[in-house]
mmCIF file of C-alpha atoms and ligand atoms in Angstrom:
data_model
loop_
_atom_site.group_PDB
_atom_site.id
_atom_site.type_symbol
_atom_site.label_atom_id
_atom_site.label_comp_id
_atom_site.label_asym_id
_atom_site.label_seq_id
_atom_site.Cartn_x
_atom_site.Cartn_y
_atom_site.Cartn_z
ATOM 1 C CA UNK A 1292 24.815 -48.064 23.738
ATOM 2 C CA UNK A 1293 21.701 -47.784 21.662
ATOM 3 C CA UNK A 1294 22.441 -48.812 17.522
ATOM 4 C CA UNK A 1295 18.693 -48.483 16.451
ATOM 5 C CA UNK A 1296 17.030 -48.086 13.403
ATOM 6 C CA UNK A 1297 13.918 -46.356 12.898
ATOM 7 C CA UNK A 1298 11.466 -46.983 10.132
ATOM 8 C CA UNK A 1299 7.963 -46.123 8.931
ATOM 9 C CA UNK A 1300 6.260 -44.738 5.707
ATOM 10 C CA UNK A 1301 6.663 -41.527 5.279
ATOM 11 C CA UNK A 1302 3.742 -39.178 8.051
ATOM 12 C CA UNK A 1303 4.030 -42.260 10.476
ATOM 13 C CA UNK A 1304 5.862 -40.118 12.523
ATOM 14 C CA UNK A 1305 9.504 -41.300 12.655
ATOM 15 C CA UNK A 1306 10.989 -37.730 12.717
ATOM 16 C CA UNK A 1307 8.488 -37.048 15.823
ATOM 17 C CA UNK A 1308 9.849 -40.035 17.756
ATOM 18 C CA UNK A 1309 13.377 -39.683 16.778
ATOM 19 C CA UNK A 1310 13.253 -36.061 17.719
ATOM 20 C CA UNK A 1311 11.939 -37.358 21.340
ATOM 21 C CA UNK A 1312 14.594 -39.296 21.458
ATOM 22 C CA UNK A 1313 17.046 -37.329 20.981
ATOM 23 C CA UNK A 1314 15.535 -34.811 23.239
ATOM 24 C CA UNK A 1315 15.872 -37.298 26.507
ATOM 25 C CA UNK A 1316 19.137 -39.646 25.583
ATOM 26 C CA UNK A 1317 20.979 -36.934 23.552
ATOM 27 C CA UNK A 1318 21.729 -39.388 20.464
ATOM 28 C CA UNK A 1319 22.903 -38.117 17.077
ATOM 29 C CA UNK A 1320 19.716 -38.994 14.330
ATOM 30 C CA UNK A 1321 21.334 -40.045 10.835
ATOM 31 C CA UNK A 1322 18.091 -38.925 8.546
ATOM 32 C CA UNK A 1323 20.151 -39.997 5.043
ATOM 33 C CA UNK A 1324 16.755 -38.221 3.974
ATOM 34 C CA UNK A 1325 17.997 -34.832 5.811
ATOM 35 C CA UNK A 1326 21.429 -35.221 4.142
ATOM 36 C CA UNK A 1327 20.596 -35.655 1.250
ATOM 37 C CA UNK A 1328 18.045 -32.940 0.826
ATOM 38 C CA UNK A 1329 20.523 -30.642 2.421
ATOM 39 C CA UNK A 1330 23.884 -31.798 0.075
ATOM 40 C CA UNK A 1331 20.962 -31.121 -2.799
ATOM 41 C CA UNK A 1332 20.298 -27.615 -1.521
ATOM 42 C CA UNK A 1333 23.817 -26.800 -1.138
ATOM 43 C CA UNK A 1334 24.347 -28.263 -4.900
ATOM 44 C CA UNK A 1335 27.415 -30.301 -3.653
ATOM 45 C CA UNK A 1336 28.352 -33.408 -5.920
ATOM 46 C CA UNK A 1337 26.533 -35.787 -3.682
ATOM 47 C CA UNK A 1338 23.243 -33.915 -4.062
ATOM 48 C CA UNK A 1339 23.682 -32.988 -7.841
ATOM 49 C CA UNK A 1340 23.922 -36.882 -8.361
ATOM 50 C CA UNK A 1341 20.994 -37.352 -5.888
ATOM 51 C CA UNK A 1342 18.584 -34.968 -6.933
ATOM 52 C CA UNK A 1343 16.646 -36.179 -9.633
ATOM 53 C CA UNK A 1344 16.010 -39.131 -7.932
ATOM 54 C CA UNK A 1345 14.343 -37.769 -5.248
ATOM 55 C CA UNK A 1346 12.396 -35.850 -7.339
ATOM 56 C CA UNK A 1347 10.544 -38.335 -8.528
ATOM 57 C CA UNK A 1348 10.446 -40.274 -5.259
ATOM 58 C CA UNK A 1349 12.794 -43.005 -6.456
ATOM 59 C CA UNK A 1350 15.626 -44.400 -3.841
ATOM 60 C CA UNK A 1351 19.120 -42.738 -5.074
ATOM 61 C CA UNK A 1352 21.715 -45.624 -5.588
ATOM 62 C CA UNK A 1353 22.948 -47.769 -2.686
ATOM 63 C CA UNK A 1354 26.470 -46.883 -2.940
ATOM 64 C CA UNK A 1355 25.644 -42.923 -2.522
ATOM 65 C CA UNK A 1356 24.205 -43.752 0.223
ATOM 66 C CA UNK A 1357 26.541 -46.434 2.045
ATOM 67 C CA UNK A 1358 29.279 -43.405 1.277
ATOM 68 C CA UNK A 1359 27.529 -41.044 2.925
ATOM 69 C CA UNK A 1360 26.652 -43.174 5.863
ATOM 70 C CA UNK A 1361 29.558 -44.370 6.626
ATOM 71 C CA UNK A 1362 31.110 -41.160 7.218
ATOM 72 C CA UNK A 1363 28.684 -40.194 9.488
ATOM 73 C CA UNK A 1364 28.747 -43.531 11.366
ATOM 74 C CA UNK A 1365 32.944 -42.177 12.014
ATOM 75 C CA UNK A 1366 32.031 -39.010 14.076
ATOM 76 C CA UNK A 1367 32.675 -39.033 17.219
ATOM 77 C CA UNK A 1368 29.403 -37.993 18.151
ATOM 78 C CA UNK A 1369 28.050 -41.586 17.438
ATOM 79 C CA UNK A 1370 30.113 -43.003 20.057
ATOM 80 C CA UNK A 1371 27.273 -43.758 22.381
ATOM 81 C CA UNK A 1372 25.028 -44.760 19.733
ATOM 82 C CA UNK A 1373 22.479 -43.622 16.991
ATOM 83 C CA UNK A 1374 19.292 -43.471 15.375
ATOM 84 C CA UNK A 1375 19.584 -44.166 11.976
ATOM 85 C CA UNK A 1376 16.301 -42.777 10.305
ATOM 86 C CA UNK A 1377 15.386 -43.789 6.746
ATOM 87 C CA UNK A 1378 18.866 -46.036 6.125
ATOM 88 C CA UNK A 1379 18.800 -48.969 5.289
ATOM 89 C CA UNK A 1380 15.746 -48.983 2.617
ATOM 90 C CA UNK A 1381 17.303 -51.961 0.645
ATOM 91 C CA UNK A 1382 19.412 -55.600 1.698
ATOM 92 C CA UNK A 1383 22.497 -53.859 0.173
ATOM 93 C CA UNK A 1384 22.364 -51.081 2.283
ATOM 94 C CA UNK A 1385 21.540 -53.186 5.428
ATOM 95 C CA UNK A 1386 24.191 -55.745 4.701
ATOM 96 C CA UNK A 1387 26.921 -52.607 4.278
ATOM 97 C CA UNK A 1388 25.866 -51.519 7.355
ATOM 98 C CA UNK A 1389 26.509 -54.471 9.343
ATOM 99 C CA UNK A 1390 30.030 -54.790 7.462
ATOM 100 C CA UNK A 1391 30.892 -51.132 8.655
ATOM 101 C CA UNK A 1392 29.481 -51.491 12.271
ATOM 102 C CA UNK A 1393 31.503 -54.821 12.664
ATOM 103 C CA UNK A 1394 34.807 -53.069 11.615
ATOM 104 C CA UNK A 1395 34.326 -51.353 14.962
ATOM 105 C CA UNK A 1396 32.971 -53.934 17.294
ATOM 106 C CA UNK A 1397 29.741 -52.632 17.204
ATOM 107 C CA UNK A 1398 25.788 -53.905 15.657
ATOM 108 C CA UNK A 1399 22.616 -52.873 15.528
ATOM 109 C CA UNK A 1400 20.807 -53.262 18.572
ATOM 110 C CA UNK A 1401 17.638 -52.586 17.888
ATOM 111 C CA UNK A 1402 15.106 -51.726 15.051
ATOM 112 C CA UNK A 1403 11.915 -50.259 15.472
ATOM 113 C CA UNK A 1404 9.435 -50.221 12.725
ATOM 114 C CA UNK A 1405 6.293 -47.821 13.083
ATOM 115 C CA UNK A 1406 3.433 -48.338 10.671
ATOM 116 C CA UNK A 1407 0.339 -46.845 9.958
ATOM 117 C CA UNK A 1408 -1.990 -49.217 7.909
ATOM 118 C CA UNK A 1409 -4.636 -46.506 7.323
ATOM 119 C CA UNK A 1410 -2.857 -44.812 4.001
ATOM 120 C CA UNK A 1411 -5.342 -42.105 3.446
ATOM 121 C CA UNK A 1412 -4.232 -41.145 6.920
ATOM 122 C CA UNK A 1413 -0.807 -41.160 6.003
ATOM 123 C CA UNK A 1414 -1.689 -38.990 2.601
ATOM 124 C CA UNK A 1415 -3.449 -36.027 5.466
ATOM 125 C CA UNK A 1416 -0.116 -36.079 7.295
ATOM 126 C CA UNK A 1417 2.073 -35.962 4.724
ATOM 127 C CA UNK A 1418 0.045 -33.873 2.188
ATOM 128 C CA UNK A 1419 -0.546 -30.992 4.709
ATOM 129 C CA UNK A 1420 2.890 -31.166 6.215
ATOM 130 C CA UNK A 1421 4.839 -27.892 6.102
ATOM 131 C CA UNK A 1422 7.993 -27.078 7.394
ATOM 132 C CA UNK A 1423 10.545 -24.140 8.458
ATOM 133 C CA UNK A 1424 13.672 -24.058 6.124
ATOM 134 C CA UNK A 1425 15.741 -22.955 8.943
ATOM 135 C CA UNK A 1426 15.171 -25.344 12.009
ATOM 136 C CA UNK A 1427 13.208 -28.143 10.116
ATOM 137 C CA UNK A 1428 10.014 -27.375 12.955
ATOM 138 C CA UNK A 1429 7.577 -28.972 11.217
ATOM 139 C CA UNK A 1430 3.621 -28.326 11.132
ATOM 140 C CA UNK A 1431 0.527 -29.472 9.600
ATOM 141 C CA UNK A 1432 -2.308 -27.165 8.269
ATOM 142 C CA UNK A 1433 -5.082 -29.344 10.228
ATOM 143 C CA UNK A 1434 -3.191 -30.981 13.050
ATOM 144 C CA UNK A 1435 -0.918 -28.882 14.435
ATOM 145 C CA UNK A 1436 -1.265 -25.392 12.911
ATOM 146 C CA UNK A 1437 1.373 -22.534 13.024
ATOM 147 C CA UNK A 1438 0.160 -19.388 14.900
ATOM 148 C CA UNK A 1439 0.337 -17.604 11.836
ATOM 149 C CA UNK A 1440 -0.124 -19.417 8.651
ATOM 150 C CA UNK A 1441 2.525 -19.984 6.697
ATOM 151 C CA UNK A 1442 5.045 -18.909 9.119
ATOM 152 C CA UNK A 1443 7.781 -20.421 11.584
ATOM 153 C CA UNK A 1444 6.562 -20.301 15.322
ATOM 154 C CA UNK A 1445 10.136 -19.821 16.373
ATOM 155 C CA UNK A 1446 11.925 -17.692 13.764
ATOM 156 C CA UNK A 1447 8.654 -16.427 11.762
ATOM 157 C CA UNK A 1448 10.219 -17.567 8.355
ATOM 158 C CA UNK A 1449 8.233 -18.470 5.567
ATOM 159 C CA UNK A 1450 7.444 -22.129 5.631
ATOM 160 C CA UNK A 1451 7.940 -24.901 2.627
ATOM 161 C CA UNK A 1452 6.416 -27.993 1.538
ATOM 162 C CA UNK A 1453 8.571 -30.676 0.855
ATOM 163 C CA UNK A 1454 8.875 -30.774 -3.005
ATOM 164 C CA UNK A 1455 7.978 -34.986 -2.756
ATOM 165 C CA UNK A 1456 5.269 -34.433 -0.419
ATOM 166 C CA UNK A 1457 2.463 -34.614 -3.618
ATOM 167 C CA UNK A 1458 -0.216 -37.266 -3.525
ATOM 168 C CA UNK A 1459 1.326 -38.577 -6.774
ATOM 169 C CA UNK A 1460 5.228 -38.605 -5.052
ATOM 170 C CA UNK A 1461 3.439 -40.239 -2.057
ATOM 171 C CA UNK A 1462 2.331 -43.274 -3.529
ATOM 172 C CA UNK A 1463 5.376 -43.580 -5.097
ATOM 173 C CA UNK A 1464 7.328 -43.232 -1.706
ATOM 174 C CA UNK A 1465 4.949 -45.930 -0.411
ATOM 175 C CA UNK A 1466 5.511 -48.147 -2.498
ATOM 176 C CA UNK A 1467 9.485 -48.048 -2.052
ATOM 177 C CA UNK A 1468 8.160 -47.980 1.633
ATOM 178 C CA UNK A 1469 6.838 -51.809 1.324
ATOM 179 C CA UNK A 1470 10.168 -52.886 -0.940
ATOM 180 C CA UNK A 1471 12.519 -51.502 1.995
ATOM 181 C CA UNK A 1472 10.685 -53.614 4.593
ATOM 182 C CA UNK A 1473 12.823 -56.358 2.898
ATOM 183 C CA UNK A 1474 15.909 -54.598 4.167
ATOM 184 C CA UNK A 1475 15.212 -55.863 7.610
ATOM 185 C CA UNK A 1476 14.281 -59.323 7.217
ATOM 186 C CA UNK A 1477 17.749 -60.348 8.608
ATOM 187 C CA UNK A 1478 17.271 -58.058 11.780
ATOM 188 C CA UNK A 1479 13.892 -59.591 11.861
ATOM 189 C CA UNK A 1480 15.383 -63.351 12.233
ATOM 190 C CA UNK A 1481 17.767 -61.993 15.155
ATOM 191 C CA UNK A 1482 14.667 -61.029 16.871
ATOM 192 C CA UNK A 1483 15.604 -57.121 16.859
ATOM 193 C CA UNK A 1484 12.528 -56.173 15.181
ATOM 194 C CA UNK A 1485 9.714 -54.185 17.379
ATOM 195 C CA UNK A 1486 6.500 -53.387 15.095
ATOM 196 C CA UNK A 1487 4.714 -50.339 16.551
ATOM 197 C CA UNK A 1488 1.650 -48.974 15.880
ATOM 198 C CA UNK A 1489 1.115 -45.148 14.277
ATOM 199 C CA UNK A 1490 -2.078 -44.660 14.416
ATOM 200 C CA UNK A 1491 -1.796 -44.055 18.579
ATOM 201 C CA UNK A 1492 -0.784 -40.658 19.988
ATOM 202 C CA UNK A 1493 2.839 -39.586 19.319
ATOM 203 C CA UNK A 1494 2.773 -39.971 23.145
ATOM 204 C CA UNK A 1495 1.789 -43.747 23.217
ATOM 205 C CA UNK A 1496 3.833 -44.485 20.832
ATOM 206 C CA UNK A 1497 6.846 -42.705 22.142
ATOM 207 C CA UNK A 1498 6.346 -45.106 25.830
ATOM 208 C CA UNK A 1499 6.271 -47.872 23.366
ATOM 209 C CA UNK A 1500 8.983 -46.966 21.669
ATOM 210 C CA UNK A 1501 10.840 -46.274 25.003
ATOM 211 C CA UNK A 1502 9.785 -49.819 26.217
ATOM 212 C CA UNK A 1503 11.384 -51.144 22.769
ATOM 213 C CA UNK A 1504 15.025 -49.975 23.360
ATOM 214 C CA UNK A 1505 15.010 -50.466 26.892
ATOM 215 C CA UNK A 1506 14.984 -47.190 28.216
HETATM 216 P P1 AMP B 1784 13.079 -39.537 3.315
HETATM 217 O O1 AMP B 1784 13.178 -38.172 3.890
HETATM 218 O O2 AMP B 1784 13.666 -40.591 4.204
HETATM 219 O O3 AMP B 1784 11.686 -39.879 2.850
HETATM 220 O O4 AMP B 1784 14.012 -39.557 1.999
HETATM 221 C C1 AMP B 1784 13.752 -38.679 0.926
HETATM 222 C C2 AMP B 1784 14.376 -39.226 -0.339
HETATM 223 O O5 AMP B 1784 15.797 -39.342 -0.186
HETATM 224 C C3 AMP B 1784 13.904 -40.632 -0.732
HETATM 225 O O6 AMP B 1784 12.699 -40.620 -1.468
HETATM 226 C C4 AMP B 1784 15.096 -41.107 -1.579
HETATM 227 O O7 AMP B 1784 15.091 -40.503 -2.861
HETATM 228 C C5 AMP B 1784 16.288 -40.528 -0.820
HETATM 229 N N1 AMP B 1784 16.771 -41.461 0.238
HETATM 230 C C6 AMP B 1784 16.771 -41.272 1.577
HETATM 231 N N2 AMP B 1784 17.301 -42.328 2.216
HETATM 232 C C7 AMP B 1784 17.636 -43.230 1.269
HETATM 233 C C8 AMP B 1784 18.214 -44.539 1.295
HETATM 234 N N3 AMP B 1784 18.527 -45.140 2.450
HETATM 235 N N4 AMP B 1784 18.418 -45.167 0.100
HETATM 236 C C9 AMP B 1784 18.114 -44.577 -1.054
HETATM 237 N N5 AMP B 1784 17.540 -43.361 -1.158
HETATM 238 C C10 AMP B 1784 17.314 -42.680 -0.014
#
């Protein structure tokens, strides 16, 4: 059973690694990021109330958020385990999150934090990210092109920048990036907490990141 919890500012590759894992151990990824922006493009309640506050980069309230979580923790899919991606960003949310996993016997097991201290690297990834609105394949104008510009590799559809990926959005983000480290302090004392390095190829880091969860 593998309970882990992946975090890193946004372009330090957390949705590269989780999509590894996934890949070789089959686990569901809970990207409250991916709901979200998908409850917001399908204008349901949760992502009319959400919306504006990703807009502007600000974290949408903690009990949104819990909600939402917590009904994905009760598939059945999650039986074997998860990779929670971008939940929790805040002690509320982390402290929920141990109340909900303890209903059912279960805790984190491990959480892996991947960090890239160069920003203005993290403003190339991020600013020249694009990404296909049907499969979420996602590509960057300098480091790993499409074969055609603009255009899905797989399906050929147009592709879309995320509407918070801006310079001005980022540092934003980044900022909310340094007050969720908080959220794992408590992990941190149970000596879950792995720091990785982002800067290394997604290769290196994915060993690392193998080593980290015992796999
Ligand atoms: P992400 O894709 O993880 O960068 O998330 C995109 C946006 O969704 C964030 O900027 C927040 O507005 C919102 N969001 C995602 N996860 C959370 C969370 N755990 N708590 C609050 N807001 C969140």
């Amino acid at each position: 059973m593998l309970n882990l919890i992946l975090m890193g500012p946004p372009g330090a590759g957390k949705g590269t690694q989780a999509g590894k894992l996934i890949a070789e151990f089959k686990l569901p990824q809970i990207s409250t990021g991916d709901i979200l922006r998908e409850a917001k493009r399908a204008g349901t309640p949760l992502g009319k109330q959400a919306a504006g506050f990703m807009d502007s980069g600000k974290l949408v309230p903690d009990e949104l958020v819990i909600g939402l979580v917590e009904e994905r923790l009760e598939q059945p899919d999650t039986k074997d385990g998860f990779i929670l991606d971008g939940f929790p960003r805040t002690v509320a949310q982390a402290k929920a999150l141990d109340e909900m996993l303890k209903k059912h016997g279960r805790a984190i097991t491990r959480v892996v934090l991947i960090d890239v201290a160069d920003r203005q690297k993290l403003f190339d990834r991020v600013t020249g990210r694009w990404s296909c609105p049907n499969d979420g394949s996602v590509y960057h104008v300098k480091n790993s092109p499409p074969k055609i510009a603009g255009k899905c590799d797989k399906d050929g559809a147009t592709l879309i920048q995320r509407a918070d990926d801006t310079p001005e959005k980022l540092t934003k983000r980044l900022s909310e990036y340094e007050a969720a480290k908080a959220a794992v302090v408590h992990y941190r004392e149970k000596g879950l907490v792995t720091e990785l390095d982002g800067e290394q190829s997604p290769d290196t880091v994915y060993g690392l990141l193998k080593k980290a969860v015992g796999k």
